[in-house]
mmCIF file with all atom_site columns, C-alpha atoms and ligand atoms in Angstrom:
data_model
loop_
_atom_site.group_PDB
_atom_site.id
_atom_site.type_symbol
_atom_site.label_atom_id
_atom_site.label_alt_id
_atom_site.label_comp_id
_atom_site.label_asym_id
_atom_site.label_entity_id
_atom_site.label_seq_id
_atom_site.pdbx_PDB_ins_code
_atom_site.Cartn_x
_atom_site.Cartn_y
_atom_site.Cartn_z
_atom_site.occupancy
_atom_site.B_iso_or_equiv
_atom_site.pdbx_formal_charge
_atom_site.auth_seq_id
_atom_site.auth_comp_id
_atom_site.auth_asym_id
_atom_site.auth_atom_id
_atom_site.pdbx_PDB_model_num
ATOM   1   C  CA  . MET A 1 1   ? -0.064  -0.170 0.153   1.00 0.00 ? 1   MET A CA  1
ATOM   2   C  CA  . LEU A 1 2   ? 2.594   2.573  0.899   1.00 0.00 ? 2   LEU A CA  1
ATOM   3   C  CA  . ALA A 1 3   ? 4.933   1.264  -2.208  1.00 0.00 ? 3   ALA A CA  1
ATOM   4   C  CA  . VAL A 1 4   ? 1.361   2.096  -4.366  1.00 0.00 ? 4   VAL A CA  1
ATOM   5   C  CA  . LEU A 1 5   ? 0.940   5.533  -2.405  1.00 0.00 ? 5   LEU A CA  1
ATOM   6   C  CA  . ALA A 1 6   ? 4.309   6.486  -3.107  1.00 0.00 ? 6   ALA A CA  1
ATOM   7   C  CA  . ALA A 1 7   ? 4.430   5.579  -6.384  1.00 0.00 ? 7   ALA A CA  1
ATOM   8   C  CA  . VAL A 1 8   ? 1.353   8.378  -6.900  1.00 0.00 ? 8   VAL A CA  1
ATOM   9   C  CA  . ALA A 1 9   ? 2.949   10.659 -5.226  1.00 0.00 ? 9   ALA A CA  1
ATOM   10  C  CA  . PHE A 1 10  ? 6.178   9.892  -7.333  1.00 0.00 ? 10  PHE A CA  1
ATOM   11  C  CA  . LEU A 1 11  ? 4.131   9.974  -10.916 1.00 0.00 ? 11  LEU A CA  1
ATOM   12  C  CA  . SER A 1 12  ? 1.972   13.252 -9.629  1.00 0.00 ? 12  SER A CA  1
ATOM   13  C  CA  . VAL A 1 13  ? 5.240   15.519 -8.958  1.00 0.00 ? 13  VAL A CA  1
ATOM   14  C  CA  . LEU A 1 14  ? 6.329   13.845 -12.704 1.00 0.00 ? 14  LEU A CA  1
ATOM   15  C  CA  . ALA A 1 15  ? 3.090   15.182 -13.505 1.00 0.00 ? 15  ALA A CA  1
ATOM   16  C  CA  . LEU A 1 16  ? 3.444   18.745 -12.112 1.00 0.00 ? 16  LEU A CA  1
ATOM   17  C  CA  . LEU A 1 17  ? 7.398   19.019 -13.116 1.00 0.00 ? 17  LEU A CA  1
ATOM   18  C  CA  . ALA A 1 18  ? 6.110   18.211 -16.675 1.00 0.00 ? 18  ALA A CA  1
ATOM   19  C  CA  . ARG A 1 19  ? 3.639   20.844 -16.919 1.00 0.00 ? 19  ARG A CA  1
ATOM   20  C  CA  . ASP A 1 20  ? 5.727   23.449 -15.270 1.00 0.00 ? 20  ASP A CA  1
ATOM   21  C  CA  . LEU A 1 21  ? 8.023   22.322 -18.567 1.00 0.00 ? 21  LEU A CA  1
ATOM   22  C  CA  . THR A 1 22  ? 6.005   22.824 -21.013 1.00 0.00 ? 22  THR A CA  1
ATOM   23  C  CA  . ALA A 1 23  ? 3.690   25.897 -19.463 1.00 0.00 ? 23  ALA A CA  1
ATOM   24  C  CA  . PHE A 1 24  ? 4.518   29.451 -21.473 1.00 0.00 ? 24  PHE A CA  1
ATOM   25  C  CA  . THR A 1 25  ? 4.919   32.006 -19.582 1.00 0.00 ? 25  THR A CA  1
ATOM   26  C  CA  . ALA A 1 26  ? 4.790   35.245 -21.330 1.00 0.00 ? 26  ALA A CA  1
ATOM   27  C  CA  . PRO A 1 27  ? 7.867   36.295 -23.661 1.00 0.00 ? 27  PRO A CA  1
ATOM   28  C  CA  . ARG A 1 28  ? 10.321  38.678 -21.729 1.00 0.00 ? 28  ARG A CA  1
ATOM   29  C  CA  . ASP A 1 29  ? 13.819  38.960 -22.828 1.00 0.00 ? 29  ASP A CA  1
ATOM   30  C  CA  . PHE A 1 30  ? 14.528  36.589 -26.286 1.00 0.00 ? 30  PHE A CA  1
ATOM   31  C  CA  . GLU A 1 31  ? 17.418  37.079 -29.294 1.00 0.00 ? 31  GLU A CA  1
ATOM   32  C  CA  . THR A 1 32  ? 15.017  39.545 -32.324 1.00 0.00 ? 32  THR A CA  1
ATOM   33  C  CA  . ASP A 1 33  ? 18.360  41.191 -33.650 1.00 0.00 ? 33  ASP A CA  1
ATOM   34  C  CA  . ASN A 1 34  ? 19.139  38.288 -36.170 1.00 0.00 ? 34  ASN A CA  1
ATOM   35  C  CA  . LEU A 1 35  ? 15.629  36.787 -37.416 1.00 0.00 ? 35  LEU A CA  1
ATOM   36  C  CA  . PRO A 1 36  ? 14.927  36.057 -40.882 1.00 0.00 ? 36  PRO A CA  1
ATOM   37  C  CA  . TRP A 1 37  ? 13.082  39.324 -42.955 1.00 0.00 ? 37  TRP A CA  1
ATOM   38  C  CA  . ASN A 1 38  ? 9.547   37.046 -42.434 1.00 0.00 ? 38  ASN A CA  1
ATOM   39  C  CA  . LEU A 1 39  ? 10.002  37.558 -38.803 1.00 0.00 ? 39  LEU A CA  1
ATOM   40  C  CA  . THR A 1 40  ? 10.916  40.831 -37.802 1.00 0.00 ? 40  THR A CA  1
ATOM   41  C  CA  . LEU A 1 41  ? 9.031   41.991 -34.593 1.00 0.00 ? 41  LEU A CA  1
ATOM   42  C  CA  . VAL A 1 42  ? 8.002   45.142 -34.798 1.00 0.00 ? 42  VAL A CA  1
ATOM   43  C  CA  . ASN A 1 43  ? 6.100   46.249 -31.293 1.00 0.00 ? 43  ASN A CA  1
ATOM   44  C  CA  . SER A 1 44  ? 5.764   49.453 -28.694 1.00 0.00 ? 44  SER A CA  1
ATOM   45  C  CA  . THR A 1 45  ? 9.241   47.727 -27.215 1.00 0.00 ? 45  THR A CA  1
ATOM   46  C  CA  . HIS A 1 46  ? 11.360  46.876 -30.599 1.00 0.00 ? 46  HIS A CA  1
ATOM   47  C  CA  . PRO A 1 47  ? 10.792  49.793 -32.982 1.00 0.00 ? 47  PRO A CA  1
ATOM   48  C  CA  . LEU A 1 48  ? 12.010  49.717 -36.728 1.00 0.00 ? 48  LEU A CA  1
ATOM   49  C  CA  . PRO A 1 49  ? 15.185  51.404 -36.706 1.00 0.00 ? 49  PRO A CA  1
ATOM   50  C  CA  . ASP A 1 50  ? 15.428  54.872 -38.337 1.00 0.00 ? 50  ASP A CA  1
ATOM   51  C  CA  . ASP A 1 51  ? 16.974  53.941 -41.175 1.00 0.00 ? 51  ASP A CA  1
ATOM   52  C  CA  . PHE A 1 52  ? 14.437  51.681 -42.267 1.00 0.00 ? 52  PHE A CA  1
ATOM   53  C  CA  . THR A 1 53  ? 13.229  50.691 -45.882 1.00 0.00 ? 53  THR A CA  1
ATOM   54  C  CA  . VAL A 1 54  ? 12.427  48.332 -48.122 1.00 0.00 ? 54  VAL A CA  1
ATOM   55  C  CA  . SER A 1 55  ? 10.978  47.600 -51.651 1.00 0.00 ? 55  SER A CA  1
ATOM   56  C  CA  . THR A 1 56  ? 7.395   48.091 -52.090 1.00 0.00 ? 56  THR A CA  1
ATOM   57  C  CA  . VAL A 1 57  ? 4.604   46.950 -54.680 1.00 0.00 ? 57  VAL A CA  1
ATOM   58  C  CA  . GLU A 1 58  ? 1.087   49.286 -55.373 1.00 0.00 ? 58  GLU A CA  1
ATOM   59  C  CA  . LEU A 1 59  ? -1.469  46.822 -55.202 1.00 0.00 ? 59  LEU A CA  1
ATOM   60  C  CA  . SER A 1 60  ? -4.525  47.790 -57.680 1.00 0.00 ? 60  SER A CA  1
ATOM   61  C  CA  . ASN A 1 61  ? -6.694  50.100 -55.217 1.00 0.00 ? 61  ASN A CA  1
ATOM   62  C  CA  . GLY A 1 62  ? -2.861  52.678 -54.279 1.00 0.00 ? 62  GLY A CA  1
ATOM   63  C  CA  . GLN A 1 63  ? -1.724  50.830 -50.850 1.00 0.00 ? 63  GLN A CA  1
ATOM   64  C  CA  . ARG A 1 64  ? 1.245   49.150 -51.081 1.00 0.00 ? 64  ARG A CA  1
ATOM   65  C  CA  . VAL A 1 65  ? 3.199   46.090 -49.546 1.00 0.00 ? 65  VAL A CA  1
ATOM   66  C  CA  . ASP A 1 66  ? 6.247   44.258 -48.761 1.00 0.00 ? 66  ASP A CA  1
ATOM   67  C  CA  . GLU A 1 67  ? 7.024   43.372 -52.294 1.00 0.00 ? 67  GLU A CA  1
ATOM   68  C  CA  . ARG A 1 68  ? 8.256   39.632 -51.063 1.00 0.00 ? 68  ARG A CA  1
ATOM   69  C  CA  . ILE A 1 69  ? 4.686   38.979 -49.890 1.00 0.00 ? 69  ILE A CA  1
ATOM   70  C  CA  . ALA A 1 70  ? 2.694   40.613 -53.027 1.00 0.00 ? 70  ALA A CA  1
ATOM   71  C  CA  . GLN A 1 71  ? 2.202   36.934 -54.447 1.00 0.00 ? 71  GLN A CA  1
ATOM   72  C  CA  . PRO A 1 72  ? 0.893   35.093 -51.063 1.00 0.00 ? 72  PRO A CA  1
ATOM   73  C  CA  . LEU A 1 73  ? -1.509  37.772 -50.905 1.00 0.00 ? 73  LEU A CA  1
ATOM   74  C  CA  . GLU A 1 74  ? -3.054  37.328 -54.033 1.00 0.00 ? 74  GLU A CA  1
ATOM   75  C  CA  . GLU A 1 75  ? -3.284  33.881 -53.593 1.00 0.00 ? 75  GLU A CA  1
ATOM   76  C  CA  . LEU A 1 76  ? -4.861  34.722 -50.522 1.00 0.00 ? 76  LEU A CA  1
ATOM   77  C  CA  . PHE A 1 77  ? -7.226  36.659 -51.711 1.00 0.00 ? 77  PHE A CA  1
ATOM   78  C  CA  . ARG A 1 78  ? -7.862  34.205 -54.581 1.00 0.00 ? 78  ARG A CA  1
ATOM   79  C  CA  . ALA A 1 79  ? -9.126  31.984 -52.145 1.00 0.00 ? 79  ALA A CA  1
ATOM   80  C  CA  . ALA A 1 80  ? -10.779 34.306 -50.352 1.00 0.00 ? 80  ALA A CA  1
ATOM   81  C  CA  . SER A 1 81  ? -12.974 35.149 -53.305 1.00 0.00 ? 81  SER A CA  1
ATOM   82  C  CA  . THR A 1 82  ? -13.570 31.445 -54.028 1.00 0.00 ? 82  THR A CA  1
ATOM   83  C  CA  . ALA A 1 83  ? -14.968 31.057 -50.952 1.00 0.00 ? 83  ALA A CA  1
ATOM   84  C  CA  . GLY A 1 84  ? -17.509 33.884 -51.750 1.00 0.00 ? 84  GLY A CA  1
ATOM   85  C  CA  . TYR A 1 85  ? -15.959 37.014 -50.234 1.00 0.00 ? 85  TYR A CA  1
ATOM   86  C  CA  . THR A 1 86  ? -14.429 40.308 -51.534 1.00 0.00 ? 86  THR A CA  1
ATOM   87  C  CA  . PRO A 1 87  ? -11.713 40.815 -49.712 1.00 0.00 ? 87  PRO A CA  1
ATOM   88  C  CA  . CYS A 1 88  ? -9.483  44.041 -49.897 1.00 0.00 ? 88  CYS A CA  1
ATOM   89  C  CA  . VAL A 1 89  ? -6.472  45.676 -48.321 1.00 0.00 ? 89  VAL A CA  1
ATOM   90  C  CA  . SER A 1 90  ? -7.577  49.003 -46.682 1.00 0.00 ? 90  SER A CA  1
ATOM   91  C  CA  . SER A 1 91  ? -4.344  49.513 -45.114 1.00 0.00 ? 91  SER A CA  1
ATOM   92  C  CA  . GLY A 1 92  ? -0.868  48.436 -46.198 1.00 0.00 ? 92  GLY A CA  1
ATOM   93  C  CA  . PHE A 1 93  ? 2.793   49.424 -45.387 1.00 0.00 ? 93  PHE A CA  1
ATOM   94  C  CA  . ARG A 1 94  ? 2.984   52.818 -44.381 1.00 0.00 ? 94  ARG A CA  1
ATOM   95  C  CA  . THR A 1 95  ? 6.259   55.134 -44.195 1.00 0.00 ? 95  THR A CA  1
ATOM   96  C  CA  . ARG A 1 96  ? 7.233   56.969 -40.357 1.00 0.00 ? 96  ARG A CA  1
ATOM   97  C  CA  . ASP A 1 97  ? 5.643   59.790 -41.940 1.00 0.00 ? 97  ASP A CA  1
ATOM   98  C  CA  . ASP A 1 98  ? 2.128   58.133 -42.433 1.00 0.00 ? 98  ASP A CA  1
ATOM   99  C  CA  . GLN A 1 99  ? 2.151   56.936 -38.826 1.00 0.00 ? 99  GLN A CA  1
ATOM   100 C  CA  . GLU A 1 100 ? 3.191   60.233 -37.472 1.00 0.00 ? 100 GLU A CA  1
ATOM   101 C  CA  . GLN A 1 101 ? 0.631   61.692 -40.039 1.00 0.00 ? 101 GLN A CA  1
ATOM   102 C  CA  . ILE A 1 102 ? -2.746  59.188 -38.576 1.00 0.00 ? 102 ILE A CA  1
ATOM   103 C  CA  . LEU A 1 103 ? -1.299  60.220 -35.206 1.00 0.00 ? 103 LEU A CA  1
ATOM   104 C  CA  . GLU A 1 104 ? -1.349  63.711 -35.892 1.00 0.00 ? 104 GLU A CA  1
ATOM   105 C  CA  . ASP A 1 105 ? -4.943  63.276 -37.104 1.00 0.00 ? 105 ASP A CA  1
ATOM   106 C  CA  . ARG A 1 106 ? -6.174  61.435 -34.528 1.00 0.00 ? 106 ARG A CA  1
ATOM   107 C  CA  . ILE A 1 107 ? -4.620  64.042 -31.855 1.00 0.00 ? 107 ILE A CA  1
ATOM   108 C  CA  . GLU A 1 108 ? -7.155  66.722 -33.910 1.00 0.00 ? 108 GLU A CA  1
ATOM   109 C  CA  . SER A 1 109 ? -9.638  64.770 -33.780 1.00 0.00 ? 109 SER A CA  1
ATOM   110 C  CA  . TYR A 1 110 ? -9.971  64.204 -30.404 1.00 0.00 ? 110 TYR A CA  1
ATOM   111 C  CA  . GLU A 1 111 ? -9.301  67.797 -29.577 1.00 0.00 ? 111 GLU A CA  1
ATOM   112 C  CA  . ALA A 1 112 ? -11.591 69.413 -32.512 1.00 0.00 ? 112 ALA A CA  1
ATOM   113 C  CA  . ASP A 1 113 ? -14.517 67.060 -29.949 1.00 0.00 ? 113 ASP A CA  1
ATOM   114 C  CA  . GLY A 1 114 ? -13.316 69.184 -27.099 1.00 0.00 ? 114 GLY A CA  1
ATOM   115 C  CA  . LEU A 1 115 ? -10.934 66.725 -25.716 1.00 0.00 ? 115 LEU A CA  1
ATOM   116 C  CA  . ALA A 1 116 ? -7.836  69.440 -23.965 1.00 0.00 ? 116 ALA A CA  1
ATOM   117 C  CA  . PRO A 1 117 ? -4.431  69.008 -25.870 1.00 0.00 ? 117 PRO A CA  1
ATOM   118 C  CA  . GLN A 1 118 ? -2.896  67.319 -23.356 1.00 0.00 ? 118 GLN A CA  1
ATOM   119 C  CA  . ALA A 1 119 ? -5.820  64.323 -23.002 1.00 0.00 ? 119 ALA A CA  1
ATOM   120 C  CA  . ALA A 1 120 ? -6.274  64.527 -26.484 1.00 0.00 ? 120 ALA A CA  1
ATOM   121 C  CA  . GLU A 1 121 ? -2.909  63.497 -26.988 1.00 0.00 ? 121 GLU A CA  1
ATOM   122 C  CA  . ARG A 1 122 ? -2.772  60.154 -24.393 1.00 0.00 ? 122 ARG A CA  1
ATOM   123 C  CA  . GLU A 1 123 ? -6.068  59.429 -26.554 1.00 0.00 ? 123 GLU A CA  1
ATOM   124 C  CA  . ALA A 1 124 ? -4.294  59.435 -29.822 1.00 0.00 ? 124 ALA A CA  1
ATOM   125 C  CA  . ARG A 1 125 ? -1.588  57.300 -28.427 1.00 0.00 ? 125 ARG A CA  1
ATOM   126 C  CA  . ARG A 1 126 ? -3.907  54.496 -26.938 1.00 0.00 ? 126 ARG A CA  1
ATOM   127 C  CA  . TRP A 1 127 ? -4.992  54.059 -29.742 1.00 0.00 ? 127 TRP A CA  1
ATOM   128 C  CA  . VAL A 1 128 ? -2.545  54.485 -32.496 1.00 0.00 ? 128 VAL A CA  1
ATOM   129 C  CA  . ALA A 1 129 ? 0.873   53.163 -32.403 1.00 0.00 ? 129 ALA A CA  1
ATOM   130 C  CA  . GLU A 1 130 ? 4.225   55.202 -32.051 1.00 0.00 ? 130 GLU A CA  1
ATOM   131 C  CA  . PRO A 1 131 ? 5.709   55.970 -35.100 1.00 0.00 ? 131 PRO A CA  1
ATOM   132 C  CA  . GLY A 1 132 ? 8.402   53.204 -35.451 1.00 0.00 ? 132 GLY A CA  1
ATOM   133 C  CA  . THR A 1 133 ? 6.388   50.704 -33.700 1.00 0.00 ? 133 THR A CA  1
ATOM   134 C  CA  . SER A 1 134 ? 3.355   50.350 -35.713 1.00 0.00 ? 134 SER A CA  1
ATOM   135 C  CA  . GLU A 1 135 ? 3.674   46.938 -38.184 1.00 0.00 ? 135 GLU A CA  1
ATOM   136 C  CA  . HIS A 1 136 ? 2.353   48.397 -40.681 1.00 0.00 ? 136 HIS A CA  1
ATOM   137 C  CA  . GLU A 1 137 ? 6.004   50.436 -41.542 1.00 0.00 ? 137 GLU A CA  1
ATOM   138 C  CA  . LEU A 1 138 ? 7.844   47.103 -41.956 1.00 0.00 ? 138 LEU A CA  1
ATOM   139 C  CA  . GLY A 1 139 ? 5.325   46.436 -44.862 1.00 0.00 ? 139 GLY A CA  1
ATOM   140 C  CA  . LEU A 1 140 ? 4.230   42.733 -44.034 1.00 0.00 ? 140 LEU A CA  1
ATOM   141 C  CA  . ALA A 1 141 ? 1.267   43.627 -42.474 1.00 0.00 ? 141 ALA A CA  1
ATOM   142 C  CA  . VAL A 1 142 ? -2.786  44.446 -43.992 1.00 0.00 ? 142 VAL A CA  1
ATOM   143 C  CA  . ASP A 1 143 ? -5.157  45.094 -42.778 1.00 0.00 ? 143 ASP A CA  1
ATOM   144 C  CA  . ILE A 1 144 ? -8.093  43.232 -44.808 1.00 0.00 ? 144 ILE A CA  1
ATOM   145 C  CA  . ASN A 1 145 ? -11.934 44.166 -45.017 1.00 0.00 ? 145 ASN A CA  1
ATOM   146 C  CA  . ASP A 1 146 ? -14.121 42.487 -46.788 1.00 0.00 ? 146 ASP A CA  1
ATOM   147 C  CA  . ALA A 1 147 ? -15.547 45.480 -49.966 1.00 0.00 ? 147 ALA A CA  1
ATOM   148 C  CA  . LEU A 1 148 ? -19.023 44.826 -49.077 1.00 0.00 ? 148 LEU A CA  1
ATOM   149 C  CA  . GLY A 1 149 ? -19.453 44.697 -45.464 1.00 0.00 ? 149 GLY A CA  1
ATOM   150 C  CA  . ASN A 1 150 ? -19.604 40.494 -45.112 1.00 0.00 ? 150 ASN A CA  1
ATOM   151 C  CA  . GLU A 1 151 ? -17.532 40.054 -41.304 1.00 0.00 ? 151 GLU A CA  1
ATOM   152 C  CA  . GLY A 1 152 ? -17.959 36.517 -41.677 1.00 0.00 ? 152 GLY A CA  1
ATOM   153 C  CA  . LEU A 1 153 ? -14.493 36.896 -43.456 1.00 0.00 ? 153 LEU A CA  1
ATOM   154 C  CA  . TYR A 1 154 ? -12.608 37.162 -40.452 1.00 0.00 ? 154 TYR A CA  1
ATOM   155 C  CA  . ASP A 1 155 ? -13.756 34.353 -38.987 1.00 0.00 ? 155 ASP A CA  1
ATOM   156 C  CA  . TRP A 1 156 ? -12.591 32.897 -42.721 1.00 0.00 ? 156 TRP A CA  1
ATOM   157 C  CA  . LEU A 1 157 ? -9.388  34.423 -42.224 1.00 0.00 ? 157 LEU A CA  1
ATOM   158 C  CA  . ALA A 1 158 ? -8.936  33.132 -39.143 1.00 0.00 ? 158 ALA A CA  1
ATOM   159 C  CA  . GLU A 1 159 ? -8.805  29.829 -40.263 1.00 0.00 ? 159 GLU A CA  1
ATOM   160 C  CA  . HIS A 1 160 ? -7.387  30.113 -43.477 1.00 0.00 ? 160 HIS A CA  1
ATOM   161 C  CA  . ALA A 1 161 ? -4.662  32.294 -43.635 1.00 0.00 ? 161 ALA A CA  1
ATOM   162 C  CA  . HIS A 1 162 ? -2.208  30.611 -42.369 1.00 0.00 ? 162 HIS A CA  1
ATOM   163 C  CA  . GLU A 1 163 ? -2.101  28.344 -45.259 1.00 0.00 ? 163 GLU A CA  1
ATOM   164 C  CA  . TYR A 1 164 ? -0.255  31.215 -47.245 1.00 0.00 ? 164 TYR A CA  1
ATOM   165 C  CA  . GLY A 1 165 ? 1.543   32.480 -44.889 1.00 0.00 ? 165 GLY A CA  1
ATOM   166 C  CA  . PHE A 1 166 ? -0.521  35.283 -43.199 1.00 0.00 ? 166 PHE A CA  1
ATOM   167 C  CA  . ILE A 1 167 ? -1.385  35.192 -39.138 1.00 0.00 ? 167 ILE A CA  1
ATOM   168 C  CA  . GLN A 1 168 ? -4.068  36.856 -37.554 1.00 0.00 ? 168 GLN A CA  1
ATOM   169 C  CA  . ARG A 1 169 ? -1.269  39.378 -35.744 1.00 0.00 ? 169 ARG A CA  1
ATOM   170 C  CA  . TYR A 1 170 ? -3.720  40.336 -32.601 1.00 0.00 ? 170 TYR A CA  1
ATOM   171 C  CA  . PRO A 1 171 ? -6.292  37.842 -31.312 1.00 0.00 ? 171 PRO A CA  1
ATOM   172 C  CA  . SER A 1 172 ? -8.615  38.758 -28.828 1.00 0.00 ? 172 SER A CA  1
ATOM   173 C  CA  . ASP A 1 173 ? -7.335  37.071 -26.013 1.00 0.00 ? 173 ASP A CA  1
ATOM   174 C  CA  . LYS A 1 174 ? -3.991  37.870 -26.580 1.00 0.00 ? 174 LYS A CA  1
ATOM   175 C  CA  . THR A 1 175 ? -4.145  41.521 -25.227 1.00 0.00 ? 175 THR A CA  1
ATOM   176 C  CA  . ASP A 1 176 ? -1.933  41.960 -22.791 1.00 0.00 ? 176 ASP A CA  1
ATOM   177 C  CA  . ILE A 1 177 ? 1.405   40.331 -24.672 1.00 0.00 ? 177 ILE A CA  1
ATOM   178 C  CA  . THR A 1 178 ? 0.669   41.609 -28.247 1.00 0.00 ? 178 THR A CA  1
ATOM   179 C  CA  . GLY A 1 179 ? -0.017  45.207 -26.228 1.00 0.00 ? 179 GLY A CA  1
ATOM   180 C  CA  . ILE A 1 180 ? -2.747  45.654 -29.054 1.00 0.00 ? 180 ILE A CA  1
ATOM   181 C  CA  . SER A 1 181 ? -6.905  45.983 -29.238 1.00 0.00 ? 181 SER A CA  1
ATOM   182 C  CA  . PHE A 1 182 ? -8.400  42.829 -30.613 1.00 0.00 ? 182 PHE A CA  1
ATOM   183 C  CA  . GLU A 1 183 ? -7.739  43.164 -34.264 1.00 0.00 ? 183 GLU A CA  1
ATOM   184 C  CA  . PRO A 1 184 ? -9.691  40.954 -36.918 1.00 0.00 ? 184 PRO A CA  1
ATOM   185 C  CA  . TRP A 1 185 ? -8.778  42.369 -39.702 1.00 0.00 ? 185 TRP A CA  1
ATOM   186 C  CA  . HIS A 1 186 ? -5.115  43.008 -39.036 1.00 0.00 ? 186 HIS A CA  1
ATOM   187 C  CA  . TYR A 1 187 ? -2.881  39.826 -41.046 1.00 0.00 ? 187 TYR A CA  1
ATOM   188 C  CA  . ARG A 1 188 ? 0.747   39.613 -40.881 1.00 0.00 ? 188 ARG A CA  1
ATOM   189 C  CA  . TYR A 1 189 ? 3.059   37.857 -43.076 1.00 0.00 ? 189 TYR A CA  1
ATOM   190 C  CA  . VAL A 1 190 ? 5.442   35.505 -41.766 1.00 0.00 ? 190 VAL A CA  1
ATOM   191 C  CA  . GLY A 1 191 ? 5.849   32.709 -43.855 1.00 0.00 ? 191 GLY A CA  1
ATOM   192 C  CA  . VAL A 1 192 ? 3.512   29.149 -44.394 1.00 0.00 ? 192 VAL A CA  1
ATOM   193 C  CA  . GLU A 1 193 ? 5.449   27.294 -42.151 1.00 0.00 ? 193 GLU A CA  1
ATOM   194 C  CA  . ASP A 1 194 ? 5.711   29.524 -39.262 1.00 0.00 ? 194 ASP A CA  1
ATOM   195 C  CA  . ALA A 1 195 ? 2.499   30.986 -39.923 1.00 0.00 ? 195 ALA A CA  1
ATOM   196 C  CA  . THR A 1 196 ? 0.914   27.259 -39.528 1.00 0.00 ? 196 THR A CA  1
ATOM   197 C  CA  . ALA A 1 197 ? 3.005   26.566 -36.149 1.00 0.00 ? 197 ALA A CA  1
ATOM   198 C  CA  . ILE A 1 198 ? 1.496   29.908 -35.031 1.00 0.00 ? 198 ILE A CA  1
ATOM   199 C  CA  . TRP A 1 199 ? -1.545  28.776 -35.505 1.00 0.00 ? 199 TRP A CA  1
ATOM   200 C  CA  . GLN A 1 200 ? -1.830  25.233 -34.580 1.00 0.00 ? 200 GLN A CA  1
ATOM   201 C  CA  . SER A 1 201 ? -0.067  26.630 -31.330 1.00 0.00 ? 201 SER A CA  1
ATOM   202 C  CA  . GLY A 1 202 ? -3.101  29.394 -31.042 1.00 0.00 ? 202 GLY A CA  1
ATOM   203 C  CA  . ILE A 1 203 ? -0.200  31.192 -30.017 1.00 0.00 ? 203 ILE A CA  1
ATOM   204 C  CA  . THR A 1 204 ? 1.150   35.273 -31.004 1.00 0.00 ? 204 THR A CA  1
ATOM   205 C  CA  . LEU A 1 205 ? 4.200   36.059 -32.780 1.00 0.00 ? 205 LEU A CA  1
ATOM   206 C  CA  . GLU A 1 206 ? 5.557   37.416 -29.530 1.00 0.00 ? 206 GLU A CA  1
ATOM   207 C  CA  . GLU A 1 207 ? 5.306   33.860 -27.524 1.00 0.00 ? 207 GLU A CA  1
ATOM   208 C  CA  . TYR A 1 208 ? 6.809   32.169 -30.594 1.00 0.00 ? 208 TYR A CA  1
ATOM   209 C  CA  . LEU A 1 209 ? 10.152  33.937 -31.212 1.00 0.00 ? 209 LEU A CA  1
ATOM   210 C  CA  . ALA A 1 210 ? 10.554  33.691 -26.752 1.00 0.00 ? 210 ALA A CA  1
ATOM   211 C  CA  . ARG A 1 211 ? 9.668   30.106 -27.771 1.00 0.00 ? 211 ARG A CA  1
ATOM   212 C  CA  . THR A 1 212 ? 12.288  29.033 -30.317 1.00 0.00 ? 212 THR A CA  1
HETATM 213 ZN ZN1 . LIG B 2 .   ? -3.877  47.387 -39.049 1.00 0.00 ? 301 LIG B ZN1 1
#
C-alpha cells in the first residue's frame, strides 16, 4: 500500500514537473536581432530602426506592401474570393511619416471633440501606434476587410490565412501580450511554415519568437 502511495506521489510530482516545463510564460527578453526578414518583430518595445527601408509594390487599389508578399497575398485573396468574399486591403505599408500623420490627425480629431490638448494626445496614443512601432511600417502587415461589409471574412481568414503565410496578429485573447486591442482585420506575413506553427499552437508572434 505504501509503495503504491509512494508511486502515486512520485508520478504526481512528475506530472507537475512536466506541466511546469511545458507551461508557457509571457515572453521576456529574447533574441530579435538576427531574425529572418519574415519574422522581424515590430511592437512598442521593438521599434524599427530609423533607417529602415523596404521595396514595396503597389496593389490595384493604391495600397502598397513589401514586394515579397504580393504573391502570397494575391493567392490568399483568390481563395477568399472563391469562398464568396470580396477582400480588400484597407491599409498596407505606411511610411513613418504616414504613421506620424495618422497620430496627428487622431489628436486633432479628439481636440475637435472637445478634449484638452494633453488629454487628446494621451487618448490618441492609446489607439495609434507610436511612429516607428507600427507593424504597417514593416510592409508585411495588411488590414483586410470585405469590400461589401461581409464580416464573415474575419472568421474565414482566422481559419485559412496561415495556409498562405499570414497570421492574425492581434487576437482577442492575447491583448496582454501584444499590447494591441483585438483587430480581426490585421494580418501579418511570416511565411507558410511559421504561420502554420503559430496557428496550430494558438500563440502570438511574441510567444513564438520567445519559444524558438
Ligand atoms: Zn493593421
